[in-house]
């Protein structure tokens, strides 16, 4: 009965836009269809239904005059829930329209499950805050995180839509710069000469040691995710602003699609049960439970382990303190001065006090986050030749990753010290190239070290009298070893399709875009 009721529910009368006399604005609710009975809300949540049902005044976007020379629709798209349309300007810049209304059922594969649950999952769009992208962008600006600049607009039956008119007319959208390509004119993208997707960035990191992501910049972005409760940060939710240097290139993170910021899910009987079994669906509240950090960060776990390994506990503490200091009370208030005037005061009264409380928890949350990531730490090489040196340092394990340079001294890429009380397992990946894993002296007990040598002619060597500790060397199928160091366990790599080289490594990530 409940599923059928949801599937058959339609928008109430009055959902059509009310045009101003000069046709420059419309007044309409973002999602009046989410208004439901008290009984329905008891089972499936109150969520943000009242905000979705509040009429707001929105400017009308006309493609012919939106930017000098107008905009031309190029490509329809959208991943998982969003309905998007790419737009091209005469100066070569691109913009995107992203639907305010979503469809969570789009995450399901076509079939009987989607047919059965579609209405229910569509209803759960009401768990998202329809105007959350506005304060998220303001907070990113204050925290020093690159970002887009969304504007809420209405697109009517615009003739400029052409063949896209039937699917895209008469709806509310977030209109913003598309983070791709040459963005030297956009300050919020760092004036980057080229913004790329995650597949490009990750492939570049594995090609050569000179490509890198400033780990502190990525951590700032991830702490902002935790602050606003945005749990949906899989790889395709990021873009990367490139900054070429002599022989190197830095990729700074640009988080996008803040659809799940301020998520409110567990206020219904059924949705609370779902959140117990799917911990990533974390509800935004004043307290960030340390036990919830795992669920809040799980969708970006592979990306986190890839990009944050170089940071130690003190780094996490310093970045958290810096982010907290950048988000003053005045900043939090100003963040909610954006968005539809009809809802600003209401949203500010609700969210600013909660953000103040969450801000003060960032240092403790950052330490929990650090401990979580370092339970199984990764250190990843490239398809070039590298040397991994392991040694004891005050009872902890010191690991140095160096680029091998024939005829010249090896060049240090990263150095980290791992405490056995925090890191019970460390995985080192050589990928392509002729790599050397060197064990010096007596390594501390309590850390299980796993070498995955990948392709190339690789070797594990020990200094005379070395005690390797708990070290396992994973070799490729049929690999002929040049040495069998004493005390090192040797196993066949169970998943060489993921560890052979940089291209194989990319299969670890969700790169659907």
PDB file of N, CA, C and O in Angstrom, residues 320-358:
ATOM      1  N   UNK A 320      42.967  20.929  10.563  1.00  0.00           N
ATOM      2  CA  UNK A 320      41.664  21.078  11.218  1.00  0.00           C
ATOM      3  C   UNK A 320      41.567  22.402  11.967  1.00  0.00           C
ATOM      4  O   UNK A 320      40.545  23.101  11.907  1.00  0.00           O
ATOM      5  N   UNK A 321      42.635  22.771  12.676  1.00  0.00           N
ATOM      6  CA  UNK A 321      42.635  24.046  13.397  1.00  0.00           C
ATOM      7  C   UNK A 321      42.537  25.216  12.432  1.00  0.00           C
ATOM      8  O   UNK A 321      41.848  26.217  12.697  1.00  0.00           O
ATOM      9  N   UNK A 322      43.213  25.105  11.290  1.00  0.00           N
ATOM     10  CA  UNK A 322      43.169  26.169  10.294  1.00  0.00           C
ATOM     11  C   UNK A 322      41.776  26.321   9.690  1.00  0.00           C
ATOM     12  O   UNK A 322      41.272  27.441   9.532  1.00  0.00           O
ATOM     13  N   UNK A 323      41.140  25.210   9.338  1.00  0.00           N
ATOM     14  CA  UNK A 323      39.784  25.266   8.783  1.00  0.00           C
ATOM     15  C   UNK A 323      38.826  25.840   9.821  1.00  0.00           C
ATOM     16  O   UNK A 323      37.982  26.697   9.510  1.00  0.00           O
ATOM     17  N   UNK A 324      38.946  25.401  11.044  1.00  0.00           N
ATOM     18  CA  UNK A 324      38.069  25.909  12.106  1.00  0.00           C
ATOM     19  C   UNK A 324      38.229  27.414  12.260  1.00  0.00           C
ATOM     20  O   UNK A 324      37.236  28.146  12.365  1.00  0.00           O
ATOM     21  N   UNK A 325      39.474  27.902  12.245  1.00  0.00           N
ATOM     22  CA  UNK A 325      39.713  29.337  12.411  1.00  0.00           C
ATOM     23  C   UNK A 325      39.180  30.151  11.240  1.00  0.00           C
ATOM     24  O   UNK A 325      38.786  31.315  11.409  1.00  0.00           O
ATOM     25  N   UNK A 326      39.158  29.550  10.047  1.00  0.00           N
ATOM     26  CA  UNK A 326      38.689  30.285   8.858  1.00  0.00           C
ATOM     27  C   UNK A 326      37.178  30.451   8.821  1.00  0.00           C
ATOM     28  O   UNK A 326      36.672  31.296   8.085  1.00  0.00           O
ATOM     29  N   UNK A 327      36.469  29.659   9.616  1.00  0.00           N
ATOM     30  CA  UNK A 327      34.998  29.667   9.558  1.00  0.00           C
ATOM     31  C   UNK A 327      34.445  30.350  10.810  1.00  0.00           C
ATOM     32  O   UNK A 327      33.869  29.724  11.693  1.00  0.00           O
ATOM     33  N   UNK A 328      34.630  31.654  10.878  1.00  0.00           N
ATOM     34  CA  UNK A 328      34.132  32.423  12.014  1.00  0.00           C
ATOM     35  C   UNK A 328      32.608  32.430  12.039  1.00  0.00           C
ATOM     36  O   UNK A 328      31.945  32.040  11.064  1.00  0.00           O
ATOM     37  N   UNK A 329      32.038  32.891  13.137  1.00  0.00           N
ATOM     38  CA  UNK A 329      30.583  32.996  13.217  1.00  0.00           C
ATOM     39  C   UNK A 329      30.043  33.882  12.103  1.00  0.00           C
ATOM     40  O   UNK A 329      28.992  33.598  11.513  1.00  0.00           O
ATOM     41  N   UNK A 330      30.765  34.972  11.812  1.00  0.00           N
ATOM     42  CA  UNK A 330      30.317  35.879  10.749  1.00  0.00           C
ATOM     43  C   UNK A 330      30.308  35.177   9.395  1.00  0.00           C
ATOM     44  O   UNK A 330      29.402  35.396   8.580  1.00  0.00           O
ATOM     45  N   UNK A 331      31.306  34.331   9.160  1.00  0.00           N
ATOM     46  CA  UNK A 331      31.356  33.570   7.905  1.00  0.00           C
ATOM     47  C   UNK A 331      30.158  32.638   7.804  1.00  0.00           C
ATOM     48  O   UNK A 331      29.516  32.524   6.745  1.00  0.00           O
ATOM     49  N   UNK A 332      29.825  31.966   8.904  1.00  0.00           N
ATOM     50  CA  UNK A 332      28.695  31.040   8.878  1.00  0.00           C
ATOM     51  C   UNK A 332      27.391  31.777   8.580  1.00  0.00           C
ATOM     52  O   UNK A 332      26.551  31.291   7.815  1.00  0.00           O
ATOM     53  N   UNK A 333      27.220  32.948   9.167  1.00  0.00           N
ATOM     54  CA  UNK A 333      26.002  33.736   8.917  1.00  0.00           C
ATOM     55  C   UNK A 333      25.953  34.180   7.464  1.00  0.00           C
ATOM     56  O   UNK A 333      24.908  34.076   6.800  1.00  0.00           O
ATOM     57  N   UNK A 334      27.089  34.680   6.949  1.00  0.00           N
ATOM     58  CA  UNK A 334      27.110  35.149   5.559  1.00  0.00           C
ATOM     59  C   UNK A 334      26.840  34.012   4.579  1.00  0.00           C
ATOM     60  O   UNK A 334      26.279  34.240   3.495  1.00  0.00           O
ATOM     61  N   UNK A 335      27.246  32.801   4.940  1.00  0.00           N
ATOM     62  CA  UNK A 335      27.032  31.668   4.036  1.00  0.00           C
ATOM     63  C   UNK A 335      25.563  31.470   3.733  1.00  0.00           C
ATOM     64  O   UNK A 335      25.202  30.996   2.644  1.00  0.00           O
ATOM     65  N   UNK A 336      24.699  31.842   4.656  1.00  0.00           N
ATOM     66  CA  UNK A 336      23.263  31.658   4.449  1.00  0.00           C
ATOM     67  C   UNK A 336      22.564  32.928   3.983  1.00  0.00           C
ATOM     68  O   UNK A 336      21.332  32.991   3.951  1.00  0.00           O
ATOM     69  N   UNK A 337      23.353  33.930   3.590  1.00  0.00           N
ATOM     70  CA  UNK A 337      22.761  35.092   2.950  1.00  0.00           C
ATOM     71  C   UNK A 337      22.580  34.872   1.460  1.00  0.00           C
ATOM     72  O   UNK A 337      22.063  35.736   0.753  1.00  0.00           O
ATOM     73  N   UNK A 338      23.042  33.729   0.981  1.00  0.00           N
ATOM     74  CA  UNK A 338      22.843  33.349  -0.416  1.00  0.00           C
ATOM     75  C   UNK A 338      21.596  32.476  -0.517  1.00  0.00           C
ATOM     76  O   UNK A 338      21.043  32.042   0.484  1.00  0.00           O
ATOM     77  N   UNK A 339      21.192  32.216  -1.742  1.00  0.00           N
ATOM     78  CA  UNK A 339      20.011  31.389  -1.939  1.00  0.00           C
ATOM     79  C   UNK A 339      18.744  32.214  -1.999  1.00  0.00           C
ATOM     80  O   UNK A 339      18.765  33.447  -1.868  1.00  0.00           O
ATOM     81  N   UNK A 340      17.620  31.584  -2.194  1.00  0.00           N
ATOM     82  CA  UNK A 340      16.349  32.301  -2.340  1.00  0.00           C
ATOM     83  C   UNK A 340      16.041  33.150  -1.104  1.00  0.00           C
ATOM     84  O   UNK A 340      16.122  32.653   0.026  1.00  0.00           O
ATOM     85  N   UNK A 341      15.684  34.421  -1.276  1.00  0.00           N
ATOM     86  CA  UNK A 341      15.355  35.267  -0.118  1.00  0.00           C
ATOM     87  C   UNK A 341      14.225  34.690   0.728  1.00  0.00           C
ATOM     88  O   UNK A 341      14.170  34.934   1.935  1.00  0.00           O
ATOM     89  N   UNK A 342      13.324  33.942   0.105  1.00  0.00           N
ATOM     90  CA  UNK A 342      12.162  33.408   0.811  1.00  0.00           C
ATOM     91  C   UNK A 342      12.535  32.424   1.915  1.00  0.00           C
ATOM     92  O   UNK A 342      11.749  32.204   2.839  1.00  0.00           O
ATOM     93  N   UNK A 343      13.718  31.811   1.831  1.00  0.00           N
ATOM     94  CA  UNK A 343      14.086  30.770   2.801  1.00  0.00           C
ATOM     95  C   UNK A 343      15.336  31.093   3.607  1.00  0.00           C
ATOM     96  O   UNK A 343      15.715  30.319   4.472  1.00  0.00           O
ATOM     97  N   UNK A 344      15.983  32.235   3.336  1.00  0.00           N
ATOM     98  CA  UNK A 344      17.272  32.517   3.964  1.00  0.00           C
ATOM     99  C   UNK A 344      17.195  32.529   5.486  1.00  0.00           C
ATOM    100  O   UNK A 344      17.973  31.855   6.172  1.00  0.00           O
ATOM    101  N   UNK A 345      16.290  33.330   6.026  1.00  0.00           N
ATOM    102  CA  UNK A 345      16.213  33.476   7.478  1.00  0.00           C
ATOM    103  C   UNK A 345      15.892  32.137   8.143  1.00  0.00           C
ATOM    104  O   UNK A 345      16.476  31.784   9.178  1.00  0.00           O
ATOM    105  N   UNK A 346      15.006  31.418   7.527  1.00  0.00           N
ATOM    106  CA  UNK A 346      14.593  30.127   8.078  1.00  0.00           C
ATOM    107  C   UNK A 346      15.751  29.139   8.096  1.00  0.00           C
ATOM    108  O   UNK A 346      15.984  28.440   9.097  1.00  0.00           O
ATOM    109  N   UNK A 347      16.494  29.088   7.011  1.00  0.00           N
ATOM    110  CA  UNK A 347      17.615  28.153   6.935  1.00  0.00           C
ATOM    111  C   UNK A 347      18.754  28.583   7.850  1.00  0.00           C
ATOM    112  O   UNK A 347      19.396  27.750   8.487  1.00  0.00           O
ATOM    113  N   UNK A 348      19.020  29.889   7.921  1.00  0.00           N
ATOM    114  CA  UNK A 348      20.089  30.372   8.793  1.00  0.00           C
ATOM    115  C   UNK A 348      19.792  30.041  10.254  1.00  0.00           C
ATOM    116  O   UNK A 348      20.673  29.603  10.998  1.00  0.00           O
ATOM    117  N   UNK A 349      18.542  30.271  10.667  1.00  0.00           N
ATOM    118  CA  UNK A 349      18.171  29.990  12.060  1.00  0.00           C
ATOM    119  C   UNK A 349      18.357  28.510  12.386  1.00  0.00           C
ATOM    120  O   UNK A 349      18.707  28.151  13.515  1.00  0.00           O
ATOM    121  N   UNK A 350      18.153  27.664  11.405  1.00  0.00           N
ATOM    122  CA  UNK A 350      18.258  26.230  11.638  1.00  0.00           C
ATOM    123  C   UNK A 350      19.691  25.732  11.600  1.00  0.00           C
ATOM    124  O   UNK A 350      20.112  24.935  12.446  1.00  0.00           O
ATOM    125  N   UNK A 351      20.469  26.212  10.612  1.00  0.00           N
ATOM    126  CA  UNK A 351      21.755  25.584  10.348  1.00  0.00           C
ATOM    127  C   UNK A 351      22.954  26.275  10.980  1.00  0.00           C
ATOM    128  O   UNK A 351      23.951  25.616  11.279  1.00  0.00           O
ATOM    129  N   UNK A 352      22.925  27.586  11.152  1.00  0.00           N
ATOM    130  CA  UNK A 352      24.100  28.269  11.698  1.00  0.00           C
ATOM    131  C   UNK A 352      24.479  27.735  13.077  1.00  0.00           C
ATOM    132  O   UNK A 352      25.662  27.448  13.328  1.00  0.00           O
ATOM    133  N   UNK A 353      23.540  27.572  14.020  1.00  0.00           N
ATOM    134  CA  UNK A 353      23.939  27.007  15.320  1.00  0.00           C
ATOM    135  C   UNK A 353      24.539  25.605  15.205  1.00  0.00           C
ATOM    136  O   UNK A 353      25.505  25.274  15.918  1.00  0.00           O
ATOM    137  N   UNK A 354      24.012  24.784  14.312  1.00  0.00           N
ATOM    138  CA  UNK A 354      24.565  23.445  14.152  1.00  0.00           C
ATOM    139  C   UNK A 354      25.966  23.496  13.542  1.00  0.00           C
ATOM    140  O   UNK A 354      26.859  22.730  13.943  1.00  0.00           O
ATOM    141  N   UNK A 355      26.184  24.405  12.599  1.00  0.00           N
ATOM    142  CA  UNK A 355      27.512  24.525  12.003  1.00  0.00           C
ATOM    143  C   UNK A 355      28.522  25.045  13.017  1.00  0.00           C
ATOM    144  O   UNK A 355      29.694  24.638  12.997  1.00  0.00           O
ATOM    145  N   UNK A 356      28.093  25.950  13.900  1.00  0.00           N
ATOM    146  CA  UNK A 356      29.003  26.406  14.951  1.00  0.00           C
ATOM    147  C   UNK A 356      29.472  25.218  15.795  1.00  0.00           C
ATOM    148  O   UNK A 356      30.662  25.076  16.097  1.00  0.00           O
ATOM    149  N   UNK A 357      28.533  24.378  16.185  1.00  0.00           N
ATOM    150  CA  UNK A 357      28.877  23.222  17.018  1.00  0.00           C
ATOM    151  C   UNK A 357      29.773  22.249  16.254  1.00  0.00           C
ATOM    152  O   UNK A 357      30.763  21.738  16.812  1.00  0.00           O
ATOM    153  N   UNK A 358      29.474  21.989  14.998  1.00  0.00           N
ATOM    154  CA  UNK A 358      30.277  21.055  14.210  1.00  0.00           C
ATOM    155  C   UNK A 358      31.678  21.612  13.971  1.00  0.00           C
ATOM    156  O   UNK A 358      32.665  20.860  13.961  1.00  0.00           O
TER     157      UNK A 358
END
